[in-house]
Amino acid sequence: MVVRLFIGNLAYEVTEAELRAHFEALGPLASFALPTDRDTGKPRGFAFVEFRERADAEDAIRRLNNQVFKGRPLAVSEARARDAQAPPRAPGPAAPPSPLAVDTSPPGGRDFGPDAAPRRRRPPAKRAAQAERGPKHPIYKRALGPVRFSAGDGEGDEEEGRGDHGAPDRTDAAEDDTV
């Protein structure tokens, strides 16, 4: 029965011939694969080895796991299928809760996750800064009262015939309506 092993933490300078010779010393190999990077063509730092006998594979795991090869300790274990999940790990020591970690979940059990980090404040826009400073030019105030478009002769009888905004009053407006 063929047993496939995963060899991790390989040095990037390792060659297929060196690694094959290192593992063939433990037993005959069924196959050997040293994946390389698509772009650079250099090894990716791990390999797969298949032994024909389970006893040879178990011996390789026992003897070569954590053993230094080309300056790095090898990680040798039985390979898992790609879709298989990692085995559950033993829980680590429990850390004491942070003093900042307070239960801020809203009442009623509607928890939508953690609050988002505040966005950084942007400097005010240029126009907004100008508006806060005030106007660029002086503001002229309009004179109160009716607007006069002509100086007239100054006798004041012209103003009697004008409306609120200086427009002439039309006393004959009723005669023009022909409805």
mmCIF file of C-alpha atoms in Angstrom:
data_model
loop_
_atom_site.group_PDB
_atom_site.id
_atom_site.type_symbol
_atom_site.label_atom_id
_atom_site.label_comp_id
_atom_site.label_asym_id
_atom_site.label_seq_id
_atom_site.Cartn_x
_atom_site.Cartn_y
_atom_site.Cartn_z
ATOM 1 C CA MET A 1 0.000 0.000 0.000
ATOM 2 C CA VAL A 2 1.420 3.414 -1.028
ATOM 3 C CA VAL A 3 1.734 6.053 1.715
ATOM 4 C CA ARG A 4 2.217 9.705 0.769
ATOM 5 C CA LEU A 5 4.279 11.988 3.035
ATOM 6 C CA PHE A 6 4.419 15.772 3.186
ATOM 7 C CA ILE A 7 7.863 17.288 3.744
ATOM 8 C CA GLY A 8 7.751 20.937 4.783
ATOM 9 C CA ASN A 9 10.180 23.683 5.826
ATOM 10 C CA LEU A 10 12.652 22.817 3.071
ATOM 11 C CA ALA A 11 15.482 25.156 2.196
ATOM 12 C CA TYR A 12 14.825 26.893 -1.129
ATOM 13 C CA GLU A 13 18.223 25.812 -2.485
ATOM 14 C CA VAL A 14 17.472 22.080 -2.115
ATOM 15 C CA THR A 15 17.506 19.997 -5.310
ATOM 16 C CA GLU A 16 15.323 17.054 -6.186
ATOM 17 C CA ALA A 17 18.346 14.715 -6.362
ATOM 18 C CA GLU A 18 19.539 15.648 -2.846
ATOM 19 C CA LEU A 19 16.110 15.183 -1.296
ATOM 20 C CA ARG A 20 15.457 11.940 -3.176
ATOM 21 C CA ALA A 21 18.804 10.476 -1.961
ATOM 22 C CA HIS A 22 17.984 11.561 1.620
ATOM 23 C CA PHE A 23 14.657 9.671 1.629
ATOM 24 C CA GLU A 24 15.710 6.629 -0.440
ATOM 25 C CA ALA A 25 18.099 5.710 2.359
ATOM 26 C CA LEU A 26 15.006 4.739 4.422
ATOM 27 C CA GLY A 27 13.279 2.602 1.789
ATOM 28 C CA PRO A 28 12.226 2.418 -1.858
ATOM 29 C CA LEU A 29 10.183 5.373 -3.140
ATOM 30 C CA ALA A 30 7.087 5.012 -5.287
ATOM 31 C CA SER A 31 7.141 8.664 -6.398
ATOM 32 C CA PHE A 32 8.642 12.024 -5.547
ATOM 33 C CA ALA A 33 7.381 15.596 -6.233
ATOM 34 C CA LEU A 34 9.127 18.907 -5.522
ATOM 35 C CA PRO A 35 6.677 21.699 -6.528
ATOM 36 C CA THR A 36 8.247 24.823 -8.022
ATOM 37 C CA ASP A 37 7.033 28.395 -8.315
ATOM 38 C CA ARG A 38 5.363 29.172 -11.636
ATOM 39 C CA ASP A 39 7.060 32.519 -12.125
ATOM 40 C CA THR A 40 10.572 31.948 -10.788
ATOM 41 C CA GLY A 41 10.994 28.182 -11.240
ATOM 42 C CA LYS A 42 12.478 27.862 -7.739
ATOM 43 C CA PRO A 43 11.273 25.241 -5.230
ATOM 44 C CA ARG A 44 8.334 26.356 -3.045
ATOM 45 C CA GLY A 45 9.732 24.973 0.226
ATOM 46 C CA PHE A 46 7.866 21.664 0.448
ATOM 47 C CA ALA A 47 7.758 18.261 -1.255
ATOM 48 C CA PHE A 48 5.716 15.056 -1.430
ATOM 49 C CA VAL A 49 7.242 11.570 -1.163
ATOM 50 C CA GLU A 50 5.403 8.257 -1.602
ATOM 51 C CA PHE A 51 6.730 5.096 0.024
ATOM 52 C CA ARG A 52 5.579 1.653 -1.130
ATOM 53 C CA GLU A 53 5.358 0.274 2.407
ATOM 54 C CA ARG A 54 3.636 1.853 5.424
ATOM 55 C CA ALA A 55 6.460 0.685 7.720
ATOM 56 C CA ASP A 56 9.018 2.640 5.653
ATOM 57 C CA ALA A 57 6.816 5.763 5.737
ATOM 58 C CA GLU A 58 6.320 5.564 9.515
ATOM 59 C CA ASP A 59 10.056 5.057 9.966
ATOM 60 C CA ALA A 60 10.728 8.171 7.820
ATOM 61 C CA ILE A 61 8.306 10.253 9.905
ATOM 62 C CA ARG A 62 9.862 9.041 13.166
ATOM 63 C CA ARG A 63 13.491 9.500 12.081
ATOM 64 C CA LEU A 64 13.353 12.648 9.892
ATOM 65 C CA ASN A 65 10.705 14.847 11.529
ATOM 66 C CA ASN A 66 12.416 17.895 13.143
ATOM 67 C CA GLN A 67 15.834 16.734 11.859
ATOM 68 C CA VAL A 68 18.020 19.452 10.316
ATOM 69 C CA PHE A 69 18.496 19.167 6.549
ATOM 70 C CA LYS A 70 20.456 21.920 4.763
ATOM 71 C CA GLY A 71 20.240 24.173 7.798
ATOM 72 C CA ARG A 72 16.464 23.856 8.446
ATOM 73 C CA PRO A 73 14.476 21.368 10.551
ATOM 74 C CA LEU A 74 12.237 19.245 8.336
ATOM 75 C CA ALA A 75 8.512 18.888 9.027
ATOM 76 C CA VAL A 76 7.598 15.346 7.952
ATOM 77 C CA SER A 77 4.021 14.078 8.286
ATOM 78 C CA GLU A 78 1.499 11.964 6.432
ATOM 79 C CA ALA A 79 -0.065 13.998 3.637
ATOM 80 C CA ARG A 80 -3.779 14.804 3.802
ATOM 81 C CA ALA A 81 -6.149 15.106 0.879
ATOM 82 C CA ARG A 82 -6.661 18.679 -0.345
ATOM 83 C CA ASP A 83 -10.301 18.805 0.704
ATOM 84 C CA ALA A 84 -9.688 17.285 4.138
ATOM 85 C CA GLN A 85 -9.691 19.688 7.064
ATOM 86 C CA ALA A 86 -6.809 20.010 9.461
ATOM 87 C CA PRO A 87 -7.141 17.841 12.593
ATOM 88 C CA PRO A 88 -8.384 19.736 15.637
ATOM 89 C CA ARG A 89 -5.570 21.255 17.638
ATOM 90 C CA ALA A 90 -5.224 21.030 21.362
ATOM 91 C CA PRO A 91 -6.409 24.263 22.949
ATOM 92 C CA GLY A 92 -3.632 26.535 24.099
ATOM 93 C CA PRO A 93 -3.412 28.203 27.491
ATOM 94 C CA ALA A 94 -6.304 30.558 28.067
ATOM 95 C CA ALA A 95 -5.253 34.191 28.193
ATOM 96 C CA PRO A 96 -6.900 36.421 30.774
ATOM 97 C CA PRO A 97 -9.571 38.663 29.257
ATOM 98 C CA SER A 98 -8.452 42.114 28.295
ATOM 99 C CA PRO A 99 -9.699 44.921 30.558
ATOM 100 C CA LEU A 100 -10.889 46.690 27.415
ATOM 101 C CA ALA A 101 -12.980 43.709 26.347
ATOM 102 C CA VAL A 102 -16.428 44.552 27.640
ATOM 103 C CA ASP A 103 -19.664 42.960 26.483
ATOM 104 C CA THR A 104 -21.129 45.643 24.245
ATOM 105 C CA SER A 105 -23.716 43.467 22.548
ATOM 106 C CA PRO A 106 -27.040 45.234 22.201
ATOM 107 C CA PRO A 107 -29.971 43.994 24.254
ATOM 108 C CA GLY A 108 -32.305 41.592 22.517
ATOM 109 C CA GLY A 109 -29.527 39.380 21.115
ATOM 110 C CA ARG A 110 -29.103 41.291 17.835
ATOM 111 C CA ASP A 111 -25.341 41.202 17.462
ATOM 112 C CA PHE A 112 -24.068 42.364 14.078
ATOM 113 C CA GLY A 113 -20.369 42.003 14.797
ATOM 114 C CA PRO A 114 -17.722 44.379 16.101
ATOM 115 C CA ASP A 115 -17.935 48.109 15.597
ATOM 116 C CA ALA A 116 -16.014 49.476 12.661
ATOM 117 C CA ALA A 117 -12.828 51.402 13.289
ATOM 118 C CA PRO A 118 -13.366 55.158 13.069
ATOM 119 C CA ARG A 119 -12.399 56.748 9.805
ATOM 120 C CA ARG A 120 -9.577 59.214 9.776
ATOM 121 C CA ARG A 121 -10.592 62.836 9.698
ATOM 122 C CA ARG A 122 -9.900 64.600 6.449
ATOM 123 C CA PRO A 123 -8.785 68.214 6.318
ATOM 124 C CA PRO A 124 -11.626 70.588 5.406
ATOM 125 C CA ALA A 125 -12.123 71.317 1.741
ATOM 126 C CA LYS A 126 -10.620 74.490 0.329
ATOM 127 C CA ARG A 127 -14.012 76.094 -0.308
ATOM 128 C CA ALA A 128 -15.205 75.321 3.186
ATOM 129 C CA ALA A 129 -12.105 76.976 4.615
ATOM 130 C CA GLN A 130 -12.741 80.104 2.531
ATOM 131 C CA ALA A 131 -16.369 80.226 3.627
ATOM 132 C CA GLU A 132 -15.267 80.163 7.254
ATOM 133 C CA ARG A 133 -12.884 83.084 6.653
ATOM 134 C CA GLY A 134 -15.550 85.351 5.206
ATOM 135 C CA PRO A 135 -16.113 87.062 1.864
ATOM 136 C CA LYS A 136 -13.256 87.812 -0.462
ATOM 137 C CA HIS A 137 -14.656 91.199 -1.627
ATOM 138 C CA PRO A 138 -16.642 93.862 0.246
ATOM 139 C CA ILE A 139 -20.386 93.430 0.236
ATOM 140 C CA TYR A 140 -22.272 96.563 -0.787
ATOM 141 C CA LYS A 141 -25.647 97.131 0.817
ATOM 142 C CA ARG A 142 -28.597 98.190 -1.277
ATOM 143 C CA ALA A 143 -30.214 101.509 -0.495
ATOM 144 C CA LEU A 144 -33.693 101.333 0.983
ATOM 145 C CA GLY A 145 -36.712 102.799 -0.767
ATOM 146 C CA PRO A 146 -37.842 102.905 -4.385
ATOM 147 C CA VAL A 147 -35.287 102.458 -7.126
ATOM 148 C CA ARG A 148 -34.913 105.492 -9.393
ATOM 149 C CA PHE A 149 -33.730 104.867 -12.929
ATOM 150 C CA SER A 150 -33.493 108.520 -13.965
ATOM 151 C CA ALA A 151 -32.476 111.623 -12.131
ATOM 152 C CA GLY A 152 -35.505 113.535 -13.429
ATOM 153 C CA ASP A 153 -35.911 117.182 -12.886
ATOM 154 C CA GLY A 154 -36.074 116.829 -9.137
ATOM 155 C CA GLU A 155 -39.581 118.269 -8.739
ATOM 156 C CA GLY A 156 -40.962 115.007 -7.443
ATOM 157 C CA ASP A 157 -43.996 114.772 -9.754
ATOM 158 C CA GLU A 158 -42.397 111.828 -11.545
ATOM 159 C CA GLU A 159 -42.406 109.735 -8.437
ATOM 160 C CA GLU A 160 -46.164 110.082 -8.058
ATOM 161 C CA GLY A 161 -46.689 108.227 -11.343
ATOM 162 C CA ARG A 162 -44.352 105.391 -10.453
ATOM 163 C CA GLY A 163 -45.100 102.119 -8.678
ATOM 164 C CA ASP A 164 -43.340 100.454 -5.786
ATOM 165 C CA HIS A 165 -40.147 99.620 -7.669
ATOM 166 C CA GLY A 166 -39.945 102.655 -9.883
ATOM 167 C CA ALA A 167 -42.041 101.233 -12.728
ATOM 168 C CA PRO A 168 -44.542 103.717 -14.185
ATOM 169 C CA ASP A 169 -48.098 103.286 -13.010
ATOM 170 C CA ARG A 170 -50.509 102.478 -15.781
ATOM 171 C CA THR A 171 -53.720 104.282 -15.051
ATOM 172 C CA ASP A 172 -55.065 103.331 -18.454
ATOM 173 C CA ALA A 173 -54.491 99.591 -17.892
ATOM 174 C CA ALA A 174 -58.217 98.944 -17.659
ATOM 175 C CA GLU A 175 -58.740 100.399 -21.143
ATOM 176 C CA ASP A 176 -56.211 97.925 -22.677
ATOM 177 C CA ASP A 177 -57.954 94.840 -21.338
ATOM 178 C CA THR A 178 -60.135 93.472 -24.124
ATOM 179 C CA VAL A 179 -61.224 90.208 -22.730
#
